[in-house]
Short mmCIF file of C-alpha atoms in Angstrom, two decimals:
data_model
loop_
_atom_site.label_atom_id
_atom_site.label_comp_id
_atom_site.label_asym_id
_atom_site.label_seq_id
_atom_site.Cartn_x
_atom_site.Cartn_y
_atom_site.Cartn_z
CA MET A 1359 -46.31 -22.17 -71.14
CA LEU A 1360 -49.69 -23.64 -71.89
CA ASP A 1361 -52.85 -21.70 -71.20
CA TYR A 1362 -54.85 -24.29 -69.30
CA LYS A 1363 -58.19 -22.66 -70.10
CA LEU A 1364 -57.48 -23.41 -73.74
CA LEU A 1365 -56.40 -26.93 -72.87
CA GLU A 1366 -59.57 -27.37 -70.80
CA ALA A 1367 -61.61 -26.53 -73.89
CA LEU A 1368 -59.77 -29.20 -75.91
CA VAL A 1369 -60.40 -31.80 -73.21
CA ALA A 1370 -64.10 -30.87 -73.01
CA VAL A 1371 -64.64 -31.01 -76.78
CA THR A 1372 -62.96 -34.43 -76.95
CA ASP A 1373 -64.65 -35.88 -73.85
CA GLN A 1374 -68.10 -34.56 -74.75
CA GLY A 1375 -67.82 -35.42 -78.43
CA GLY A 1376 -68.61 -31.97 -79.83
CA PHE A 1377 -68.51 -28.20 -79.34
CA GLU A 1378 -72.13 -27.80 -78.26
CA ARG A 1379 -71.94 -30.39 -75.48
CA ALA A 1380 -68.52 -29.09 -74.44
CA ALA A 1381 -70.00 -25.59 -74.09
CA ARG A 1382 -72.78 -26.88 -71.82
CA HIS A 1383 -70.22 -28.81 -69.77
CA LEU A 1384 -68.01 -25.73 -69.29
CA GLY A 1385 -70.86 -23.26 -68.84
CA LEU A 1386 -69.76 -21.27 -71.90
CA THR A 1387 -71.23 -20.43 -75.27
CA GLN A 1388 -70.39 -22.64 -78.21
CA SER A 1389 -68.70 -19.67 -79.85
CA ALA A 1390 -66.45 -19.17 -76.81
CA VAL A 1391 -65.33 -22.81 -76.88
CA SER A 1392 -64.66 -22.58 -80.61
CA GLN A 1393 -62.60 -19.42 -80.09
CA ARG A 1394 -60.50 -21.12 -77.40
CA ILE A 1395 -59.70 -24.01 -79.72
CA LYS A 1396 -58.80 -21.62 -82.54
CA LEU A 1397 -56.55 -19.61 -80.19
CA LEU A 1398 -54.83 -22.79 -79.00
CA GLU A 1399 -54.19 -23.81 -82.61
CA ALA A 1400 -52.96 -20.35 -83.50
CA ARG A 1401 -50.46 -20.34 -80.62
CA LEU A 1402 -49.21 -23.82 -81.52
CA GLY A 1403 -49.14 -23.15 -85.23
CA GLN A 1404 -50.99 -26.34 -86.14
CA PRO A 1405 -54.41 -27.95 -85.63
CA VAL A 1406 -55.29 -29.94 -82.53
CA LEU A 1407 -58.59 -31.31 -83.88
CA VAL A 1408 -59.75 -32.85 -87.13
CA ARG A 1409 -63.31 -31.56 -87.72
CA SER A 1410 -64.46 -34.01 -90.38
CA PRO A 1411 -65.53 -36.64 -91.25
CA ARG A 1412 -65.71 -36.94 -87.46
CA LEU A 1413 -64.23 -34.95 -84.60
CA THR A 1414 -60.91 -36.48 -83.53
CA PRO A 1415 -57.67 -35.13 -82.04
CA THR A 1416 -54.62 -34.72 -84.25
CA PRO A 1417 -51.31 -36.31 -83.14
CA LEU A 1418 -50.47 -33.02 -81.39
CA GLY A 1419 -53.95 -32.95 -79.88
CA ARG A 1420 -53.43 -36.45 -78.47
CA LYS A 1421 -50.17 -35.36 -76.83
CA LEU A 1422 -51.96 -32.43 -75.21
CA LEU A 1423 -54.77 -34.71 -74.00
CA ASN A 1424 -52.21 -37.09 -72.48
CA HIS A 1425 -50.67 -34.14 -70.67
CA ALA A 1426 -54.07 -32.89 -69.48
CA GLN A 1427 -55.00 -36.31 -68.08
CA GLN A 1428 -51.86 -36.42 -65.96
CA VAL A 1429 -52.17 -32.80 -64.85
CA ARG A 1430 -55.73 -33.42 -63.61
CA LEU A 1431 -54.59 -36.40 -61.55
CA LEU A 1432 -51.61 -34.53 -60.07
CA GLU A 1433 -53.81 -31.55 -59.23
CA SER A 1434 -56.12 -33.88 -57.31
CA ASP A 1435 -53.14 -35.03 -55.22
CA LEU A 1436 -52.20 -31.43 -54.50
CA LEU A 1437 -55.74 -30.51 -53.45
CA ASP A 1438 -55.72 -33.37 -50.94
CA GLU A 1439 -52.54 -32.02 -49.36
CA VAL A 1440 -53.36 -28.30 -49.63
CA PRO A 1441 -57.17 -27.91 -49.29
CA ALA A 1442 -56.84 -24.11 -49.26
CA LEU A 1443 -56.10 -24.22 -52.98
CA GLY A 1444 -59.73 -25.00 -53.64
CA SER A 1445 -62.11 -27.88 -53.85
CA GLY A 1446 -62.24 -30.53 -56.50
CA GLU A 1447 -63.40 -34.06 -57.09
CA GLN A 1448 -61.22 -37.04 -57.83
CA ARG A 1449 -62.33 -38.33 -61.21
CA LEU A 1450 -60.79 -41.13 -63.25
CA ARG A 1451 -61.67 -41.75 -66.88
CA LEU A 1452 -60.93 -45.39 -67.73
CA ALA A 1453 -61.51 -47.72 -70.67
CA ILE A 1454 -63.00 -51.08 -69.57
CA ASN A 1455 -64.09 -54.02 -71.68
CA ALA A 1456 -67.79 -54.83 -71.42
CA ASP A 1457 -67.34 -58.37 -70.08
CA SER A 1458 -65.20 -57.14 -67.18
CA LEU A 1459 -67.76 -54.45 -66.44
CA ALA A 1460 -70.53 -57.07 -66.42
CA THR A 1461 -68.67 -59.52 -64.17
CA TRP A 1462 -65.75 -58.82 -61.85
CA TRP A 1463 -65.10 -55.06 -62.12
CA PRO A 1464 -68.03 -53.76 -59.99
CA GLU A 1465 -67.16 -55.99 -57.02
CA ALA A 1466 -63.47 -55.20 -57.31
CA ILE A 1467 -63.94 -51.46 -57.59
CA GLY A 1468 -66.58 -51.38 -54.85
CA ARG A 1469 -63.95 -52.40 -52.32
CA PHE A 1470 -61.68 -49.63 -53.57
CA CYS A 1471 -64.35 -46.93 -53.28
CA GLU A 1472 -64.99 -47.88 -49.65
CA ARG A 1473 -61.56 -46.40 -48.87
CA HIS A 1474 -61.10 -43.78 -51.57
CA SER A 1475 -63.37 -40.93 -52.63
CA VAL A 1476 -63.29 -41.05 -56.41
CA LEU A 1477 -65.72 -40.75 -59.31
CA PHE A 1478 -65.28 -43.00 -62.34
CA GLU A 1479 -66.05 -42.17 -65.93
CA LEU A 1480 -65.99 -45.50 -67.73
CA VAL A 1481 -65.60 -45.85 -71.48
CA VAL A 1482 -66.74 -49.29 -72.65
CA GLU A 1483 -64.29 -50.61 -75.22
CA ASP A 1484 -63.31 -54.07 -76.42
CA GLN A 1485 -60.20 -55.44 -74.73
CA GLU A 1486 -58.45 -55.64 -78.11
CA VAL A 1487 -58.76 -51.91 -78.85
CA ALA A 1488 -58.93 -50.23 -75.42
CA LEU A 1489 -55.23 -49.38 -75.57
CA LYS A 1490 -55.98 -46.98 -78.42
CA ARG A 1491 -57.86 -44.84 -75.89
CA MET A 1492 -54.65 -44.55 -73.89
CA ARG A 1493 -52.63 -43.74 -76.98
CA ASP A 1494 -55.13 -41.04 -77.93
CA GLY A 1495 -54.92 -39.47 -74.46
CA ASP A 1496 -58.60 -40.14 -73.88
CA VAL A 1497 -58.27 -42.12 -70.64
CA ALA A 1498 -55.94 -42.34 -67.64
CA GLY A 1499 -56.03 -46.14 -67.56
CA CYS A 1500 -57.44 -49.11 -69.42
CA ILE A 1501 -57.87 -52.86 -69.37
CA CYS A 1502 -56.78 -54.59 -72.57
CA ASP A 1503 -55.27 -57.83 -73.84
CA SER A 1504 -51.86 -56.40 -74.76
CA PRO A 1505 -48.95 -56.42 -72.28
CA THR A 1506 -47.05 -53.67 -74.15
CA PRO A 1507 -47.67 -50.20 -72.69
CA VAL A 1508 -47.79 -46.98 -74.67
CA GLN A 1509 -45.03 -44.45 -74.12
CA GLY A 1510 -45.28 -42.89 -70.67
CA ALA A 1511 -47.43 -45.69 -69.23
CA ARG A 1512 -46.99 -48.92 -67.28
CA SER A 1513 -48.61 -52.32 -67.76
CA HIS A 1514 -49.44 -55.03 -65.20
CA GLY A 1515 -50.90 -58.50 -65.73
CA LEU A 1516 -54.21 -59.02 -63.91
CA GLY A 1517 -55.38 -62.48 -65.00
CA SER A 1518 -57.52 -64.06 -67.69
CA MET A 1519 -61.16 -63.95 -68.66
CA ARG A 1520 -62.21 -67.51 -69.47
CA TYR A 1521 -64.82 -68.07 -72.20
CA ARG A 1522 -66.92 -71.10 -73.13
CA ALA A 1523 -69.07 -71.73 -76.22
CA LEU A 1524 -72.68 -71.91 -74.98
CA ALA A 1525 -76.16 -72.18 -76.49
CA SER A 1526 -79.70 -73.06 -75.44
CA PRO A 1527 -80.93 -76.70 -75.64
CA ALA A 1528 -83.51 -75.69 -78.28
CA PHE A 1529 -80.77 -74.13 -80.42
CA MET A 1530 -78.62 -77.25 -80.02
CA ALA A 1531 -81.52 -79.47 -81.08
CA ARG A 1532 -82.19 -77.32 -84.13
CA TYR A 1533 -78.65 -76.92 -85.46
CA PHE A 1534 -76.54 -79.61 -83.79
CA ALA A 1535 -78.84 -82.62 -83.61
CA ASP A 1536 -76.11 -84.71 -85.25
CA GLY A 1537 -73.29 -83.16 -83.21
CA VAL A 1538 -71.10 -80.07 -83.43
CA THR A 1539 -69.52 -80.49 -86.86
CA PRO A 1540 -67.87 -78.06 -89.28
CA GLU A 1541 -70.87 -78.36 -91.58
CA ALA A 1542 -73.32 -77.51 -88.80
CA LEU A 1543 -71.17 -74.60 -87.60
CA ARG A 1544 -71.22 -73.08 -91.09
CA GLN A 1545 -75.04 -72.98 -90.89
CA ALA A 1546 -75.70 -72.11 -87.25
CA PRO A 1547 -75.86 -68.38 -86.43
CA ALA A 1548 -73.29 -67.23 -83.90
CA ILE A 1549 -73.48 -64.23 -81.56
CA VAL A 1550 -70.58 -61.80 -81.89
CA PHE A 1551 -70.05 -58.86 -79.55
CA GLY A 1552 -68.80 -56.46 -82.20
CA PRO A 1553 -66.52 -56.05 -85.24
CA ASP A 1554 -63.41 -56.23 -83.05
CA ASP A 1555 -64.51 -59.43 -81.27
CA ARG A 1556 -62.44 -62.38 -82.55
CA LEU A 1557 -63.36 -65.01 -79.94
CA GLN A 1558 -65.89 -66.68 -82.21
CA HIS A 1559 -63.31 -66.85 -84.98
CA ARG A 1560 -60.89 -68.63 -82.64
CA PHE A 1561 -63.54 -71.16 -81.64
CA LEU A 1562 -64.50 -71.88 -85.25
CA ALA A 1563 -60.85 -72.23 -86.27
CA MET A 1564 -60.62 -75.22 -83.93
CA TYR A 1565 -63.13 -76.95 -86.24
CA GLY A 1566 -61.45 -75.71 -89.40
CA VAL A 1567 -64.23 -73.22 -90.17
CA GLU A 1568 -63.16 -69.91 -91.71
CA PRO A 1569 -65.24 -66.71 -92.04
CA PRO A 1570 -67.64 -65.59 -93.28
CA PHE A 1571 -70.22 -67.26 -91.06
CA PRO A 1572 -73.79 -66.27 -90.10
CA HIS A 1573 -73.87 -64.17 -86.95
CA HIS A 1574 -75.77 -61.64 -84.87
CA LEU A 1575 -73.97 -58.52 -83.59
CA CYS A 1576 -74.79 -57.64 -79.97
CA PRO A 1577 -72.55 -55.04 -78.23
CA SER A 1578 -73.90 -55.78 -74.73
CA SER A 1579 -72.63 -58.44 -72.32
CA GLU A 1580 -76.04 -58.87 -70.69
CA GLY A 1581 -77.80 -58.80 -74.07
CA PHE A 1582 -75.30 -61.32 -75.44
CA VAL A 1583 -76.26 -63.89 -72.80
CA GLY A 1584 -79.92 -62.97 -73.27
CA LEU A 1585 -79.77 -63.80 -76.98
CA ALA A 1586 -78.13 -67.13 -76.22
CA LEU A 1587 -80.80 -67.95 -73.61
CA ALA A 1588 -83.52 -67.05 -76.12
CA GLY A 1589 -82.07 -69.50 -78.66
CA LEU A 1590 -81.01 -66.95 -81.26
CA GLY A 1591 -77.46 -68.21 -81.52
CA TYR A 1592 -74.41 -69.62 -79.79
CA GLY A 1593 -71.53 -67.56 -78.49
CA MET A 1594 -68.44 -67.31 -76.32
CA VAL A 1595 -69.73 -66.43 -72.84
CA PRO A 1596 -67.47 -65.54 -69.88
CA GLU A 1597 -67.25 -68.57 -67.62
CA ARG A 1598 -67.89 -66.32 -64.65
CA GLN A 1599 -71.33 -65.44 -66.00
CA ALA A 1600 -72.20 -69.10 -66.41
CA GLU A 1601 -70.50 -70.89 -63.53
CA ARG A 1602 -69.37 -68.64 -60.74
CA GLU A 1603 -70.53 -66.17 -58.16
CA LEU A 1604 -68.78 -63.78 -55.80
CA SER A 1605 -68.85 -64.75 -52.13
CA GLU A 1606 -66.98 -62.78 -49.49
CA GLY A 1607 -64.50 -61.41 -52.00
CA ARG A 1608 -63.52 -64.78 -53.44
CA LEU A 1609 -64.80 -66.81 -56.37
CA GLN A 1610 -66.64 -69.90 -55.25
CA GLU A 1611 -67.38 -72.72 -57.67
CA ILE A 1612 -71.05 -73.51 -58.13
CA ASP A 1613 -71.64 -77.08 -59.30
CA PRO A 1614 -72.99 -76.46 -61.83
CA GLY A 1615 -73.52 -72.76 -62.58
CA PRO A 1616 -76.74 -70.71 -62.69
CA HIS A 1617 -77.67 -71.07 -66.35
CA LEU A 1618 -76.12 -74.51 -66.72
CA ALA A 1619 -77.76 -75.85 -63.55
CA ASP A 1620 -81.30 -75.31 -64.78
CA GLY A 1621 -80.47 -76.50 -68.28
CA ARG A 1622 -81.01 -73.14 -69.96
CA LEU A 1623 -77.53 -73.18 -71.53
CA VAL A 1624 -75.36 -76.07 -72.61
CA ASP A 1625 -71.72 -76.33 -73.64
CA LEU A 1626 -71.04 -76.89 -77.35
CA SER A 1627 -67.56 -78.22 -76.70
CA PRO A 1628 -67.21 -79.43 -73.08
CA GLY A 1629 -63.76 -78.85 -71.70
CA TYR A 1630 -62.83 -76.29 -74.37
CA VAL A 1631 -62.16 -72.76 -73.11
CA ILE A 1632 -60.51 -69.64 -74.46
CA ASP A 1633 -58.46 -67.65 -71.97
CA VAL A 1634 -58.12 -63.95 -72.81
CA PRO A 1635 -55.32 -62.26 -70.83
CA LEU A 1636 -56.15 -58.91 -69.27
CA TYR A 1637 -53.58 -56.23 -68.49
CA TRP A 1638 -54.03 -53.02 -66.54
CA HIS A 1639 -52.39 -49.96 -68.14
CA HIS A 1640 -51.97 -46.57 -66.44
CA TRP A 1641 -49.92 -43.41 -66.83
CA ARG A 1642 -46.66 -43.35 -64.89
CA GLN A 1643 -47.29 -39.82 -63.65
CA GLY A 1644 -50.91 -40.50 -62.75
CA GLY A 1645 -50.84 -39.38 -59.16
CA LYS A 1646 -51.63 -41.14 -55.90
CA ILE A 1647 -55.18 -42.18 -56.72
CA LEU A 1648 -54.10 -44.04 -59.86
CA ASP A 1649 -51.23 -45.69 -57.96
CA ALA A 1650 -53.66 -46.76 -55.23
CA LEU A 1651 -56.06 -48.22 -57.79
CA THR A 1652 -53.20 -50.13 -59.40
CA ASP A 1653 -52.12 -51.61 -56.07
CA HIS A 1654 -55.73 -52.58 -55.33
CA LEU A 1655 -56.24 -54.34 -58.68
CA LEU A 1656 -52.95 -56.21 -58.45
CA ARG A 1657 -53.63 -57.32 -54.89
CA LEU A 1658 -57.14 -58.64 -55.56
CA GLY A 1659 -57.05 -59.56 -59.25
CA ASP A 1660 -56.65 -63.30 -58.64
CA ALA A 1661 -59.91 -63.29 -56.63
CA TRP A 1662 -61.91 -62.61 -59.79
CA LEU A 1663 -59.83 -63.82 -62.73
CA ALA A 1664 -58.17 -67.02 -63.90
CA PRO A 1665 -54.35 -67.10 -63.97
CA LEU A 1666 -52.57 -65.62 -66.97
CA PRO A 1667 -51.51 -68.19 -69.57
CA THR A 1668 -47.93 -69.35 -69.09
#
């Protein structure tokens, strides 16, 4: 049987990103945490962590982290039913893409927290790579663009994030005075969220433009729009940030939207959108709180997202 104090040390080291922070989190010395990891590895006969070039779990370590995630959620269920066992807080560690976090997720999850006492630990990850967090046992659930779940998990379609290519009027006048052409697109700096963001590539492919292309990197949804407003570049902005607002739990069309209404942003290619499907993944044995969150997201997802592509 597993010694869960040793497993707790592995979870803390992984979650906190190092032995020193894990020790502070657990209220132990760094030496004590290190000894627990060494004892766990000795009992298993193989390493659970790779120490360099950066601290990451081994394949066995990931399996143990997956197990620990599910045990924590099941223990929370048991504490609700048998309070005499002790006190604990419901905590969910989830991987969420930055654009969801900046748009629909807060409103959606606010409704959930009105009825459920839970604390969220959110890991911001691009929708194309968030599933790796599940595979590594780092999170109990994630939002990503893949419908295929990892082993031991389930996947549900939520809807689509719709993106439009936007820029400031000054930027348009500087780079696209003669129209949006392949030649102009090869010269105009784009704004890209990060190295895993391929939306800009998809937009440019429509005009026959292949990388490399000049671009800024900005791993912040709010900062991304800020750079576009300041005229530093053009980029694929969630339609919800440009055109919609939340009113009484439903999306209401604004004609036109906040930034478009006052002329601060304009559409490079009117009528052209990119729909990115979003899927909710969660562990099958995640306990009642994860099941309740899943039901909530599936029930209200169409209030915040466009339909999934058919």
